[in-house]
Tab-separated table of C-alpha atoms in Angstrom:
chain	number	residue	atom	x	y	z
Z	1	UNK	CA	-250.075	298.728	63.624
Z	2	UNK	CA	-253.319	296.779	64.108
Z	3	UNK	CA	-253.683	293.444	62.292
Z	4	UNK	CA	-257.041	291.775	61.801
Z	5	UNK	CA	-258.249	288.710	59.929
Z	6	UNK	CA	-261.202	290.772	58.733
Z	7	UNK	CA	-259.027	293.356	56.958
Z	8	UNK	CA	-259.275	293.496	53.168
Z	9	UNK	CA	-256.088	292.910	51.162
Z	10	UNK	CA	-255.502	294.621	47.815
Z	11	UNK	CA	-253.128	292.935	45.350
Z	12	UNK	CA	-250.879	294.888	42.949
Z	13	UNK	CA	-253.178	294.045	40.012
Z	14	UNK	CA	-256.073	295.727	41.834
Z	15	UNK	CA	-257.928	292.589	42.930
Z	16	UNK	CA	-259.244	292.859	46.492
Z	17	UNK	CA	-259.653	289.960	48.924
Z	18	UNK	CA	-262.422	291.011	51.372
Z	19	UNK	CA	-260.565	289.400	54.285
Z	20	UNK	CA	-257.270	287.636	54.934
Z	21	UNK	CA	-258.505	284.017	55.111
Z	22	UNK	CA	-257.961	282.058	51.894
Z	23	UNK	CA	-259.061	278.510	51.180
Z	24	UNK	CA	-255.848	276.797	50.106
Z	25	UNK	CA	-255.587	274.498	47.096
Z	26	UNK	CA	-256.408	270.835	47.691
Z	27	UNK	CA	-257.018	267.888	45.369
Z	28	UNK	CA	-260.798	267.675	44.944
Z	29	UNK	CA	-260.724	264.448	42.869
Z	30	UNK	CA	-264.055	265.412	41.282
Z	31	UNK	CA	-263.260	266.026	37.584
Z	32	UNK	CA	-263.872	262.404	36.577
Z	33	UNK	CA	-262.156	260.539	33.770
Z	34	UNK	CA	-263.098	263.338	31.372
Z	35	UNK	CA	-260.881	265.807	33.283
Z	36	UNK	CA	-263.450	268.584	32.980
Z	37	UNK	CA	-265.381	270.668	35.531
Z	38	UNK	CA	-268.236	268.435	36.674
Z	39	UNK	CA	-271.466	269.305	38.504
Z	40	UNK	CA	-269.900	267.894	41.689
Z	41	UNK	CA	-266.838	270.130	41.352
Z	42	UNK	CA	-269.055	273.146	40.646
Z	43	UNK	CA	-271.259	272.419	43.670
Z	44	UNK	CA	-268.441	272.071	46.179
Z	45	UNK	CA	-267.151	275.520	45.187
Z	46	UNK	CA	-270.666	276.895	45.429
Z	47	UNK	CA	-270.631	275.688	49.042
Z	48	UNK	CA	-267.175	277.116	49.776
Z	49	UNK	CA	-268.221	280.373	48.110
Z	50	UNK	CA	-270.837	280.820	50.837
Z	51	UNK	CA	-268.279	280.420	53.622
Z	52	UNK	CA	-267.062	284.043	53.977
Z	53	UNK	CA	-263.604	283.184	52.632
Z	54	UNK	CA	-261.446	286.110	51.530
Z	55	UNK	CA	-260.442	284.069	48.481
Z	56	UNK	CA	-260.736	280.577	47.038
Z	57	UNK	CA	-257.765	278.759	45.571
Z	58	UNK	CA	-258.831	275.794	43.442
Z	59	UNK	CA	-257.050	272.474	43.326
Z	60	UNK	CA	-254.766	271.666	40.433
Z	61	UNK	CA	-255.909	272.385	36.911
Z	62	UNK	CA	-253.368	270.609	34.727
Z	63	UNK	CA	-252.171	272.433	31.630
Z	64	UNK	CA	-251.850	269.205	29.602
Z	65	UNK	CA	-254.311	266.307	29.818
Z	66	UNK	CA	-251.471	263.954	28.871
Z	67	UNK	CA	-249.551	264.824	32.037
Z	68	UNK	CA	-251.694	265.064	35.165
Z	69	UNK	CA	-250.958	264.702	38.843
Z	70	UNK	CA	-253.919	262.611	40.003
Z	71	UNK	CA	-256.492	260.550	38.074
Z	72	UNK	CA	-259.338	263.044	38.423
Z	73	UNK	CA	-257.714	266.448	37.914
Z	74	UNK	CA	-259.368	268.860	35.473
Z	75	UNK	CA	-257.054	269.638	32.567
Z	76	UNK	CA	-256.649	271.487	29.287
Z	77	UNK	CA	-257.264	269.052	26.420
Z	78	UNK	CA	-255.572	270.934	23.595
Z	79	UNK	CA	-254.517	274.314	22.306
Z	80	UNK	CA	-256.826	277.123	23.385
Z	81	UNK	CA	-257.495	279.556	20.534
Z	82	UNK	CA	-259.810	282.031	22.214
Z	83	UNK	CA	-263.469	282.557	23.103
Z	84	UNK	CA	-264.740	282.653	19.542
Z	85	UNK	CA	-263.248	279.283	18.640
Z	86	UNK	CA	-264.005	277.523	21.925
Z	87	UNK	CA	-267.423	278.748	23.053
Z	88	UNK	CA	-268.543	275.475	24.655
Z	89	UNK	CA	-265.252	275.090	26.508
Z	90	UNK	CA	-265.418	278.635	27.859
Z	91	UNK	CA	-269.030	278.205	28.952
Z	92	UNK	CA	-268.159	275.006	30.831
Z	93	UNK	CA	-265.379	276.736	32.752
Z	94	UNK	CA	-267.526	279.866	33.207
Z	95	UNK	CA	-270.067	277.770	35.128
Z	96	UNK	CA	-267.247	276.791	37.474
Z	97	UNK	CA	-266.104	280.415	37.867
Z	98	UNK	CA	-269.645	281.616	38.581
Z	99	UNK	CA	-270.132	278.959	41.258
Z	100	UNK	CA	-266.961	280.094	43.004
Z	101	UNK	CA	-267.592	283.819	42.827
Z	102	UNK	CA	-271.366	284.326	42.826
Z	103	UNK	CA	-271.326	285.001	46.572
Z	104	UNK	CA	-268.635	287.685	46.315
Z	105	UNK	CA	-265.472	285.660	46.872
Z	106	UNK	CA	-262.688	285.975	44.261
Z	107	UNK	CA	-261.402	282.650	42.920
Z	108	UNK	CA	-257.833	281.898	41.847
Z	109	UNK	CA	-257.143	278.779	39.758
Z	110	UNK	CA	-254.015	276.811	40.606
Z	111	UNK	CA	-252.514	275.698	37.290
Z	112	UNK	CA	-249.890	273.014	37.150
Z	113	UNK	CA	-247.817	270.494	35.245
Z	114	UNK	CA	-246.506	267.532	37.276
Z	115	UNK	CA	-243.481	266.871	35.068
Z	116	UNK	CA	-241.762	263.703	36.262
Z	117	UNK	CA	-244.383	263.313	39.031
Z	118	UNK	CA	-247.169	262.171	36.711
Z	119	UNK	CA	-248.284	258.693	37.780
Z	120	UNK	CA	-248.432	255.812	35.340
Z	121	UNK	CA	-251.850	255.476	33.804
Z	122	UNK	CA	-253.027	259.003	34.611
Z	123	UNK	CA	-254.120	261.290	31.814
Z	124	UNK	CA	-253.977	260.288	28.191
Z	125	UNK	CA	-250.229	259.779	27.865
Z	126	UNK	CA	-250.307	256.008	28.006
Z	127	UNK	CA	-249.265	253.572	30.729
Z	128	UNK	CA	-245.694	253.027	29.507
Z	129	UNK	CA	-244.988	256.486	28.078
Z	130	UNK	CA	-242.252	258.510	29.732
Z	131	UNK	CA	-242.812	261.655	31.725
Z	132	UNK	CA	-240.935	264.888	30.976
Z	133	UNK	CA	-238.634	266.902	33.208
Z	134	UNK	CA	-235.851	269.496	32.954
Z	135	UNK	CA	-233.352	266.666	33.496
Z	136	UNK	CA	-233.743	262.890	33.208
Z	137	UNK	CA	-233.628	262.289	36.974
Z	138	UNK	CA	-236.149	259.669	38.192
Z	139	UNK	CA	-238.421	260.233	41.171
Z	140	UNK	CA	-236.840	258.843	44.341
Z	141	UNK	CA	-239.363	258.123	47.084
Z	142	UNK	CA	-236.685	257.119	49.586
Z	143	UNK	CA	-233.502	255.151	50.100
Z	144	UNK	CA	-234.858	251.719	51.008
Z	145	UNK	CA	-235.501	248.955	48.472
Z	146	UNK	CA	-239.274	249.088	48.922
Z	147	UNK	CA	-239.271	252.875	48.418
Z	148	UNK	CA	-237.174	252.463	45.263
Z	149	UNK	CA	-239.543	249.758	43.999
Z	150	UNK	CA	-242.638	251.836	44.722
Z	151	UNK	CA	-241.103	254.766	42.846
Z	152	UNK	CA	-240.377	252.599	39.795
Z	153	UNK	CA	-243.919	251.229	39.794
Z	154	UNK	CA	-245.634	254.570	40.331
Z	155	UNK	CA	-243.575	256.815	38.046
Z	156	UNK	CA	-242.026	256.040	34.654
Z	157	UNK	CA	-238.517	257.330	34.017
Z	158	UNK	CA	-238.581	260.922	32.725
Z	159	UNK	CA	-236.865	262.157	29.602
Z	160	UNK	CA	-235.083	265.494	29.449
Z	161	UNK	CA	-237.196	268.165	27.827
Z	162	UNK	CA	-236.063	269.536	24.482
Z	163	UNK	CA	-236.441	273.185	23.564
Z	164	UNK	CA	-239.558	272.197	21.605
Z	165	UNK	CA	-240.981	270.543	24.746
Z	166	UNK	CA	-240.260	273.648	26.801
Z	167	UNK	CA	-241.908	275.889	24.199
Z	168	UNK	CA	-244.980	273.631	24.113
Z	169	UNK	CA	-245.434	273.509	27.881
Z	170	UNK	CA	-244.858	277.263	28.168
Z	171	UNK	CA	-247.647	277.796	25.634
Z	172	UNK	CA	-249.886	275.359	27.555
Z	173	UNK	CA	-249.490	277.380	30.755
Z	174	UNK	CA	-250.288	280.573	28.856
Z	175	UNK	CA	-253.284	278.977	27.118
Z	176	UNK	CA	-254.668	277.719	30.440
Z	177	UNK	CA	-254.327	281.130	32.088
Z	178	UNK	CA	-256.011	282.782	29.109
Z	179	UNK	CA	-258.903	280.304	29.300
Z	180	UNK	CA	-259.339	280.997	33.019
Z	181	UNK	CA	-259.385	284.758	32.372
Z	182	UNK	CA	-261.897	284.384	29.533
Z	183	UNK	CA	-264.066	282.211	31.790
Z	184	UNK	CA	-264.288	284.892	34.460
Z	185	UNK	CA	-261.909	283.692	37.175
Z	186	UNK	CA	-260.065	286.413	39.101
Z	187	UNK	CA	-256.598	284.977	38.555
Z	188	UNK	CA	-254.281	281.993	38.498
Z	189	UNK	CA	-251.616	280.623	40.792
Z	190	UNK	CA	-248.645	278.839	39.250
Z	191	UNK	CA	-247.857	275.661	41.193
Z	192	UNK	CA	-244.126	275.955	41.803
Z	193	UNK	CA	-244.047	273.613	44.795
Z	194	UNK	CA	-244.250	269.958	45.864
Z	195	UNK	CA	-241.820	268.766	43.209
Z	196	UNK	CA	-243.996	269.650	40.198
Z	197	UNK	CA	-242.493	270.832	36.920
Z	198	UNK	CA	-241.916	274.508	37.761
Z	199	UNK	CA	-240.247	273.465	41.002
Z	200	UNK	CA	-238.200	270.886	39.094
Z	201	UNK	CA	-236.771	273.699	36.981
Z	202	UNK	CA	-236.119	275.978	39.974
Z	203	UNK	CA	-234.390	273.296	42.054
Z	204	UNK	CA	-230.735	272.351	41.392
Z	205	UNK	CA	-231.411	268.795	42.611
Z	206	UNK	CA	-233.735	268.158	39.674
Z	207	UNK	CA	-232.303	270.613	37.134
Z	208	UNK	CA	-228.738	269.866	36.054
Z	209	UNK	CA	-229.076	271.426	32.600
Z	210	UNK	CA	-226.199	273.433	31.158
Z	211	UNK	CA	-228.196	275.479	28.648
Z	212	UNK	CA	-230.254	278.671	29.112
Z	213	UNK	CA	-232.484	276.880	31.674
Z	214	UNK	CA	-229.872	275.640	34.145
Z	215	UNK	CA	-226.574	276.250	35.892
Z	216	UNK	CA	-227.504	279.282	38.015
Z	217	UNK	CA	-230.551	280.388	40.025
Z	218	UNK	CA	-231.333	282.966	37.355
Z	219	UNK	CA	-231.239	280.439	34.524
Z	220	UNK	CA	-233.270	277.886	36.483
Z	221	UNK	CA	-235.935	280.575	36.871
Z	222	UNK	CA	-236.120	281.305	33.129
Z	223	UNK	CA	-238.848	278.708	32.503
Z	224	UNK	CA	-241.317	280.204	34.986
Z	225	UNK	CA	-240.382	283.805	34.168
Z	226	UNK	CA	-241.142	283.195	30.489
Z	227	UNK	CA	-244.500	281.732	31.502
Z	228	UNK	CA	-245.372	284.769	33.641
Z	229	UNK	CA	-244.407	287.229	30.911
Z	230	UNK	CA	-246.403	285.268	28.350
Z	231	UNK	CA	-249.481	285.207	30.559
Z	232	UNK	CA	-249.289	288.959	31.178
Z	233	UNK	CA	-249.519	289.520	27.417
Z	234	UNK	CA	-252.876	287.712	27.043
Z	235	UNK	CA	-254.854	288.477	30.228
Z	236	UNK	CA	-256.445	291.706	31.529
Z	237	UNK	CA	-254.309	294.001	33.695
Z	238	UNK	CA	-256.499	293.262	36.737
Z	239	UNK	CA	-256.068	289.495	36.378
Z	240	UNK	CA	-254.071	288.094	39.298
Z	241	UNK	CA	-250.918	285.996	38.826
Z	242	UNK	CA	-249.592	284.330	41.956
Z	243	UNK	CA	-247.127	281.530	42.565
Z	244	UNK	CA	-246.776	278.831	45.202
Z	245	UNK	CA	-243.458	277.691	46.650
Z	246	UNK	CA	-242.854	275.118	49.377
Z	247	UNK	CA	-240.143	275.764	51.957
Z	248	UNK	CA	-239.577	271.992	52.228
Z	249	UNK	CA	-238.417	271.953	48.591
Z	250	UNK	CA	-235.436	274.122	49.540
Z	251	UNK	CA	-232.601	273.993	52.072
Z	252	UNK	CA	-230.084	276.172	53.874
Z	253	UNK	CA	-227.492	275.436	51.186
Z	254	UNK	CA	-229.724	276.906	48.464
Z	255	UNK	CA	-231.400	279.591	50.589
Z	256	UNK	CA	-229.781	282.565	48.875
Z	257	UNK	CA	-230.484	281.051	45.451
Z	258	UNK	CA	-234.158	280.783	46.390
Z	259	UNK	CA	-234.223	284.401	47.551
Z	260	UNK	CA	-232.672	285.405	44.223
Z	261	UNK	CA	-235.439	283.575	42.396
Z	262	UNK	CA	-238.119	285.219	44.527
Z	263	UNK	CA	-236.639	288.617	43.627
Z	264	UNK	CA	-236.883	287.715	39.937
Z	265	UNK	CA	-240.504	286.639	40.391
Z	266	UNK	CA	-241.314	289.978	42.005
Z	267	UNK	CA	-239.630	291.808	39.140
Z	268	UNK	CA	-241.834	289.791	36.759
Z	269	UNK	CA	-244.848	291.372	38.545
Z	270	UNK	CA	-246.346	288.493	40.504
Z	271	UNK	CA	-249.272	289.592	42.668
Z	272	UNK	CA	-248.649	287.272	45.612
Z	273	UNK	CA	-246.386	284.482	46.775
Z	274	UNK	CA	-247.765	281.531	48.716
Z	275	UNK	CA	-245.310	279.746	50.968
Z	276	UNK	CA	-246.352	276.352	52.306
Z	277	UNK	CA	-244.655	273.587	54.202
Z	278	UNK	CA	-244.899	274.232	57.930
Z	279	UNK	CA	-247.001	275.541	60.787
Z	280	UNK	CA	-247.466	278.792	62.672
Z	281	UNK	CA	-249.652	277.158	65.296
Z	282	UNK	CA	-248.342	276.394	68.773
Z	283	UNK	CA	-245.802	273.528	68.637
Z	284	UNK	CA	-247.167	270.193	69.850
Z	285	UNK	CA	-245.051	268.010	72.212
Z	286	UNK	CA	-245.586	264.867	70.121
Z	287	UNK	CA	-243.963	266.320	67.017
Z	288	UNK	CA	-240.895	264.465	65.801
Z	289	UNK	CA	-237.501	266.148	65.630
Z	290	UNK	CA	-237.733	265.973	61.835
Z	291	UNK	CA	-241.108	267.719	61.811
Z	292	UNK	CA	-239.920	270.364	64.272
Z	293	UNK	CA	-236.843	271.072	62.151
Z	294	UNK	CA	-238.932	271.335	58.981
Z	295	UNK	CA	-241.355	273.753	60.612
Z	296	UNK	CA	-238.507	275.815	62.064
Z	297	UNK	CA	-237.116	276.188	58.560
Z	298	UNK	CA	-240.585	277.117	57.299
Z	299	UNK	CA	-240.818	279.918	59.863
Z	300	UNK	CA	-237.324	281.162	59.039
Z	301	UNK	CA	-238.075	280.951	55.309
Z	302	UNK	CA	-241.222	283.038	55.754
Z	303	UNK	CA	-239.588	285.604	58.034
Z	304	UNK	CA	-236.554	286.067	55.798
Z	305	UNK	CA	-238.751	286.413	52.723
Z	306	UNK	CA	-240.763	289.091	54.536
Z	307	UNK	CA	-237.611	290.870	55.675
Z	308	UNK	CA	-236.052	291.003	52.209
Z	309	UNK	CA	-239.243	291.760	50.298
Z	310	UNK	CA	-241.503	293.772	52.632
Z	311	UNK	CA	-243.865	294.899	49.859
Z	312	UNK	CA	-244.532	291.391	48.552
Z	313	UNK	CA	-248.044	290.141	49.316
Z	314	UNK	CA	-247.256	286.926	51.163
Z	315	UNK	CA	-249.597	284.051	51.918
Z	316	UNK	CA	-248.644	281.354	54.413
Z	317	UNK	CA	-250.243	277.918	54.291
Z	318	UNK	CA	-249.505	275.105	56.681
Z	319	UNK	CA	-251.148	273.887	59.856
Z	320	UNK	CA	-253.442	276.823	60.646
Z	321	UNK	CA	-256.313	275.544	62.758
Z	322	UNK	CA	-257.229	278.469	65.029
Z	323	UNK	CA	-257.871	282.186	65.195
Z	324	UNK	CA	-254.996	282.614	67.654
Z	325	UNK	CA	-252.535	280.880	65.333
Z	326	UNK	CA	-253.638	282.964	62.341
Z	327	UNK	CA	-253.574	286.245	64.273
Z	328	UNK	CA	-250.149	285.431	65.684
Z	329	UNK	CA	-248.742	285.109	62.145
Z	330	UNK	CA	-250.280	288.457	61.211
Z	331	UNK	CA	-249.027	290.210	64.360
Z	332	UNK	CA	-245.554	288.845	63.682
Z	333	UNK	CA	-245.848	290.530	60.256
Z	334	UNK	CA	-244.985	287.160	58.739
Z	335	UNK	CA	-247.684	287.352	56.078
Z	336	UNK	CA	-250.685	289.170	54.643
Z	337	UNK	CA	-252.900	286.168	53.879
Z	338	UNK	CA	-253.635	282.982	55.826
Z	339	UNK	CA	-254.013	279.823	53.749
Z	340	UNK	CA	-256.271	277.151	55.273
Z	341	UNK	CA	-256.719	273.703	53.751
Z	342	UNK	CA	-257.999	270.668	55.660
Z	343	UNK	CA	-260.346	272.523	58.043
Z	344	UNK	CA	-262.192	273.736	54.921
Z	345	UNK	CA	-263.074	270.125	54.072
Z	346	UNK	CA	-264.660	269.563	57.475
Z	347	UNK	CA	-266.317	272.973	57.823
Z	348	UNK	CA	-266.813	274.805	54.493
Z	349	UNK	CA	-267.767	277.924	56.472
Z	350	UNK	CA	-264.769	277.840	58.825
Z	351	UNK	CA	-263.927	281.563	58.300
Z	352	UNK	CA	-267.252	282.559	59.855
Z	353	UNK	CA	-266.064	281.091	63.159
Z	354	UNK	CA	-262.699	282.827	62.950
Z	355	UNK	CA	-264.239	286.194	62.062
Z	356	UNK	CA	-267.062	286.072	64.634
Z	357	UNK	CA	-265.826	288.156	67.570
Z	358	UNK	CA	-268.599	286.805	69.802
Z	359	UNK	CA	-266.823	283.423	69.787
Z	360	UNK	CA	-263.966	283.336	72.350
Z	361	UNK	CA	-260.447	282.763	71.029
Z	362	UNK	CA	-260.126	279.389	72.745
Z	363	UNK	CA	-263.233	278.158	70.896
Z	364	UNK	CA	-262.382	279.633	67.490
Z	365	UNK	CA	-260.506	276.605	66.249
Z	366	UNK	CA	-260.897	273.272	64.500
Z	367	UNK	CA	-258.305	270.790	65.709
Z	368	UNK	CA	-257.898	267.698	63.545
Z	369	UNK	CA	-256.528	264.304	64.535
Z	370	UNK	CA	-254.222	262.309	62.328
Z	371	UNK	CA	-255.966	259.990	59.898
Z	372	UNK	CA	-255.595	256.450	61.324
Z	373	UNK	CA	-253.756	253.982	59.123
Z	374	UNK	CA	-255.196	250.501	58.437
Z	375	UNK	CA	-253.084	247.697	59.898
Z	376	UNK	CA	-251.987	246.344	56.502
Z	377	UNK	CA	-250.267	249.614	55.603
Z	378	UNK	CA	-247.595	249.075	58.254
Z	379	UNK	CA	-245.405	247.182	55.800
Z	380	UNK	CA	-245.016	250.345	53.707
Z	381	UNK	CA	-242.891	253.427	54.532
Z	382	UNK	CA	-244.897	255.588	56.911
Z	383	UNK	CA	-244.198	258.929	55.164
Z	384	UNK	CA	-245.578	257.614	51.849
Z	385	UNK	CA	-248.665	255.955	53.310
Z	386	UNK	CA	-249.350	258.863	55.665
Z	387	UNK	CA	-249.414	261.454	52.890
Z	388	UNK	CA	-251.669	259.291	50.733
Z	389	UNK	CA	-254.071	258.563	53.592
Z	390	UNK	CA	-254.447	262.229	54.485
Z	391	UNK	CA	-255.034	263.290	50.878
Z	392	UNK	CA	-257.551	260.509	50.275
Z	393	UNK	CA	-259.418	261.118	53.525
Z	394	UNK	CA	-259.850	264.845	53.070
Z	395	UNK	CA	-260.603	264.371	49.385
Z	396	UNK	CA	-263.431	262.116	50.510
Z	397	UNK	CA	-264.782	264.906	52.715
Z	398	UNK	CA	-264.746	267.267	49.726
Z	399	UNK	CA	-266.825	264.684	47.893
Z	400	UNK	CA	-269.291	264.639	50.784
Z	401	UNK	CA	-269.643	268.427	50.623
Z	402	UNK	CA	-270.445	268.190	46.913
Z	403	UNK	CA	-273.280	265.734	47.705
Z	404	UNK	CA	-274.711	267.720	50.586
Z	405	UNK	CA	-273.614	265.113	53.143
Z	406	UNK	CA	-272.319	265.756	56.642
Z	407	UNK	CA	-268.521	265.795	56.858
Z	408	UNK	CA	-266.632	263.753	59.426
Z	409	UNK	CA	-263.391	264.717	61.138
Z	410	UNK	CA	-260.767	261.977	61.698
Z	411	UNK	CA	-261.553	260.038	64.890
Z	412	UNK	CA	-259.432	260.483	68.000
C-alpha cells in the first residue's frame, strides 16, 4: 500500500481533510481579558488557513469562563440557547470560523475544561475560589518542597464535583459544541489529555470516586461518553467529534484500562483520536533516559492502539519536524494524520514545504532548538520552567503572525 502526505482522509462523519498534515492545537494567548475571539486571533487563523494544511485544530476554547486554563483563552460565558437567542455571539464566532476555513481548510475547535488545573486568578471564578475535579486531589507539580510550594501558589485546592456539578459541566461541553456547529466550524475535539478535566475523570490517579463515575475504566469513562452522546444529539450528522489523549498521562499498569476506554469512545462514534506525547522523528543522542523511555511508550501506545482498532482514524502529534519523519509514521501504518505544532508558529505555511516534491527530503524539515532559559530560572525545577518557556516563546511567535511580523526560531 502506498502512503502519501498529500492523500485526502475521510472521517466517519463524512468530513474530508484534503491532506494528512494537521496543525495541532496550541495556546494562542490572543483572546484577551474578554475571553472572546479577537481580531488578532481571527487573523492568525486566516494566515494558517493559507498554509495548505489538511486541517486546523484551534487552541483551547474553555467551556466555562469561570474555569480556564490560561489567562487569555476564549471561553463560553454562559448557557447557549441557540442561534435565535444569541445572534451576536454566533456572528462573533462565525467570523473566526470563516477566517479558518475560507481558504478550503476544515477547522476543528478544541474544547476543554481544566478542572483542578485552572490557575488562581484566571477566568471569573475569583482568586481564592476552589477549582473542581472528580476527586479532591490537589495538583502535585513534583516531590520537592519548592515544587509543592509552587503548586500551592499556582492552583487552589479542588473540591469533589457533585452530581449537579457534573450535569452542569456536561451541559457546558454540549453548549460549546453546539455553538461551534452553529458558527460554521467543521467539528470539535474534546481535550482529554494533559491532566485536564476529562483526563482527570479517565485516570485512576485523579479519580477515586466510588459512584457511577469511578471504580472501573468503564465508569471513569462515563463523564466523557455522556458528553459525546449529548453533543451528537444537537449537531449535524456531518459535524466531526474527535478526542485527544496523551500517552504520558497513562502507564503500563493502566494500559489495558486505557484500551478499554478507547474502545468505548469508538463505540460512542468518535471520528478520530489524537494521541500526543512523544516523537516519531529519528532519536537524538542528547535525549535523556527519561525522555527516551517516554517516547518509547508513546510509540508502543500508538502501535498497540492501531493494532487493536485498525479502523480508527488516528492522529499522532509529537515532535514531527520533517517530511521523512512524517512519512515514516505513515509507512509504519502508525497513524492516518500527522499533527504538527511548533513548526507552524515559525512557518505558517510549513505543509507547502512538506508537500512540494521538488524539495529534497533532507531539506523538507524545520528543526527547532530548545528555548534558552534565563539564568535566574535555574533556581526552579527545570521541567516546570522548561514547559513554561516553550509555551510562552511559541505563543509569542503566534502573536507575531497575527501582526504580520517575521517569526524567529529559537537561537542555537
